Amino acid sequence: PDVDGNRLEDEERRKEQGEGWVWYGCPDEIETEFDLGDVLGRWKAHSPDRSDLRISEDAGHYLCDFIYFSSLAHLWKQQKHRRVVFLHVPSDASEEAVATGTELTIQLIRSIAESELEKRRSKGAQSAGEVVGESDKIAVELRV
């Protein structure tokens, strides 16, 4: 539920709408295609030592989970690469906390880019035809 106790009620909608349901045919769980272990290792290496950085299988509930799943499901349905991450940040809005959050976010983006570039430059990726191209993009949404 959200902070007001409201729920998405997706199970009810799935039953009512059948094949018309927005996520009809999608698996219950969809995972990102990023190498999260590699990204995390790089992120920790680029970030201050005291940073509490970790990978979670749980984006939260209600809106956070909906946004993350919707992004993955949209790409899954289109049979496109699922290069999606969801970043939770603390709610502390002090100047110091925002500066720290900004730096950690920049380092996460850097780590994702490095991980993807390394993967694409590897022999296996080149033989599969997936190399770094001019049209390659990394989309990031940051809400503070």
Short mmCIF file of C-alpha atoms in Angstrom, two decimals:
data_model
loop_
_atom_site.label_atom_id
_atom_site.label_comp_id
_atom_site.label_asym_id
_atom_site.label_seq_id
_atom_site.Cartn_x
_atom_site.Cartn_y
_atom_site.Cartn_z
CA PRO A 1 0.00 0.00 0.00
CA ASP A 2 0.98 3.63 -0.39
CA VAL A 3 1.34 6.09 2.50
CA ASP A 4 -2.45 6.49 2.57
CA GLY A 5 -3.09 2.74 2.64
CA ASN A 6 -4.27 2.56 -0.99
CA ARG A 7 -3.40 -0.43 -3.16
CA LEU A 8 -3.06 -0.84 -6.91
CA GLU A 9 -5.43 -3.84 -6.90
CA ASP A 10 -3.66 -5.36 -9.92
CA GLU A 11 -4.85 -8.88 -9.14
CA GLU A 12 -8.46 -7.76 -9.37
CA ARG A 13 -7.81 -5.85 -12.60
CA ARG A 14 -5.98 -8.83 -14.09
CA LYS A 15 -9.02 -11.06 -13.48
CA GLU A 16 -11.55 -8.48 -14.69
CA GLN A 17 -9.72 -7.35 -17.84
CA GLY A 18 -8.20 -10.65 -18.95
CA GLU A 19 -6.33 -10.20 -22.23
CA GLY A 20 -7.04 -6.45 -22.09
CA TRP A 21 -5.03 -6.03 -18.89
CA VAL A 22 -1.99 -3.81 -19.48
CA TRP A 23 0.52 -6.47 -18.39
CA TYR A 24 -1.30 -9.50 -19.83
CA GLY A 25 1.19 -12.19 -20.82
CA CYS A 26 4.07 -10.77 -18.79
CA PRO A 27 5.79 -12.98 -16.22
CA ASP A 28 5.15 -12.14 -12.56
CA GLU A 29 8.82 -11.25 -12.12
CA ILE A 30 11.05 -9.56 -14.67
CA GLU A 31 14.71 -8.81 -13.99
CA THR A 32 17.04 -6.18 -15.32
CA GLU A 33 19.70 -7.23 -17.80
CA PHE A 34 22.40 -5.16 -16.12
CA ASP A 35 25.14 -7.14 -14.41
CA LEU A 36 24.22 -5.81 -10.97
CA GLY A 37 27.15 -7.48 -9.22
CA ASP A 38 29.59 -5.75 -11.55
CA VAL A 39 27.74 -2.43 -11.29
CA LEU A 40 27.72 -2.62 -7.49
CA GLY A 41 31.44 -3.37 -7.33
CA ARG A 42 32.23 -0.41 -9.57
CA TRP A 43 29.80 1.85 -7.67
CA LYS A 44 31.42 1.02 -4.34
CA ALA A 45 34.88 1.64 -5.81
CA HIS A 46 33.85 5.10 -7.07
CA SER A 47 31.97 6.16 -3.91
CA PRO A 48 33.01 7.34 -0.44
CA ASP A 49 33.98 4.45 1.86
CA ARG A 50 31.19 5.08 4.37
CA SER A 51 28.43 4.81 1.76
CA ASP A 52 25.78 2.14 2.39
CA LEU A 53 25.33 0.82 -1.14
CA ARG A 54 23.55 -2.44 -1.90
CA ILE A 55 21.42 -4.27 -4.41
CA SER A 56 17.87 -5.11 -3.40
CA GLU A 57 15.33 -7.38 -5.06
CA ASP A 58 12.54 -5.20 -3.63
CA ALA A 59 11.81 -1.78 -5.15
CA GLY A 60 9.29 -1.16 -2.40
CA HIS A 61 5.57 -1.21 -2.71
CA TYR A 62 2.92 0.66 -4.60
CA LEU A 63 4.39 3.46 -6.70
CA CYS A 64 8.11 2.50 -6.58
CA ASP A 65 7.43 -1.13 -7.45
CA PHE A 66 4.90 -0.09 -10.10
CA ILE A 67 7.37 2.24 -11.82
CA TYR A 68 10.15 -0.35 -11.81
CA PHE A 69 7.97 -3.25 -12.97
CA SER A 70 6.24 -1.10 -15.60
CA SER A 71 9.59 -0.09 -17.07
CA LEU A 72 10.79 -3.70 -17.21
CA ALA A 73 7.47 -5.04 -18.52
CA HIS A 74 7.23 -2.41 -21.25
CA LEU A 75 10.65 -3.45 -22.57
CA TRP A 76 9.89 -7.16 -22.10
CA LYS A 77 6.71 -6.87 -24.19
CA GLN A 78 8.65 -5.10 -26.95
CA GLN A 79 11.40 -7.74 -26.75
CA LYS A 80 13.97 -5.03 -26.07
CA HIS A 81 16.90 -5.03 -23.68
CA ARG A 82 15.80 -4.54 -20.09
CA ARG A 83 18.48 -2.14 -18.93
CA VAL A 84 16.58 -0.71 -15.99
CA VAL A 85 17.50 0.17 -12.42
CA PHE A 86 15.55 1.83 -9.65
CA LEU A 87 17.38 3.99 -7.12
CA HIS A 88 16.01 4.66 -3.66
CA VAL A 89 17.45 7.66 -1.85
CA PRO A 90 16.95 8.73 1.77
CA SER A 91 14.34 11.42 2.37
CA ASP A 92 16.78 13.73 4.21
CA ALA A 93 16.63 17.03 2.32
CA SER A 94 19.52 18.74 4.08
CA GLU A 95 22.14 20.36 1.86
CA GLU A 96 24.73 17.76 2.86
CA ALA A 97 22.40 14.81 2.20
CA VAL A 98 21.37 16.16 -1.21
CA ALA A 99 25.03 16.71 -2.16
CA THR A 100 25.89 13.16 -1.07
CA GLY A 101 22.89 11.73 -2.92
CA THR A 102 23.84 13.65 -6.05
CA GLU A 103 27.42 12.34 -5.93
CA LEU A 104 26.28 8.76 -5.34
CA THR A 105 23.80 9.00 -8.21
CA ILE A 106 26.47 10.31 -10.56
CA GLN A 107 28.75 7.45 -9.53
CA LEU A 108 25.94 4.93 -10.09
CA ILE A 109 25.41 6.25 -13.61
CA ARG A 110 29.17 6.11 -14.20
CA SER A 111 29.30 2.53 -12.91
CA ILE A 112 26.42 1.41 -15.12
CA ALA A 113 28.03 3.00 -18.17
CA GLU A 114 31.43 1.45 -17.42
CA SER A 115 29.90 -1.97 -16.84
CA GLU A 116 27.91 -1.86 -20.07
CA LEU A 117 30.83 -0.56 -22.11
CA GLU A 118 33.10 -3.27 -20.74
CA LYS A 119 30.51 -5.94 -21.50
CA ARG A 120 30.00 -4.66 -25.04
CA ARG A 121 33.71 -4.42 -25.70
CA SER A 122 34.28 -7.98 -24.62
CA LYS A 123 34.87 -10.60 -27.27
CA GLY A 124 31.53 -12.30 -26.61
CA ALA A 125 29.52 -9.13 -27.11
CA GLN A 126 31.38 -8.24 -30.30
CA SER A 127 30.75 -11.66 -31.80
CA ALA A 128 27.07 -11.29 -30.96
CA GLY A 129 26.98 -8.03 -32.91
CA GLU A 130 26.34 -5.84 -29.88
CA VAL A 131 28.99 -3.17 -29.84
CA VAL A 132 28.87 0.41 -28.63
CA GLY A 133 27.08 2.52 -31.19
CA GLU A 134 26.44 6.23 -31.59
CA SER A 135 22.75 5.76 -30.91
CA ASP A 136 23.33 3.96 -27.59
CA LYS A 137 21.88 5.92 -24.71
CA ILE A 138 21.55 5.59 -20.97
CA ALA A 139 18.32 7.07 -19.68
CA VAL A 140 18.23 8.18 -16.07
CA GLU A 141 15.39 9.53 -14.01
CA LEU A 142 16.34 11.20 -10.74
CA ARG A 143 13.72 12.49 -8.35
CA VAL A 144 14.90 14.32 -5.26
#
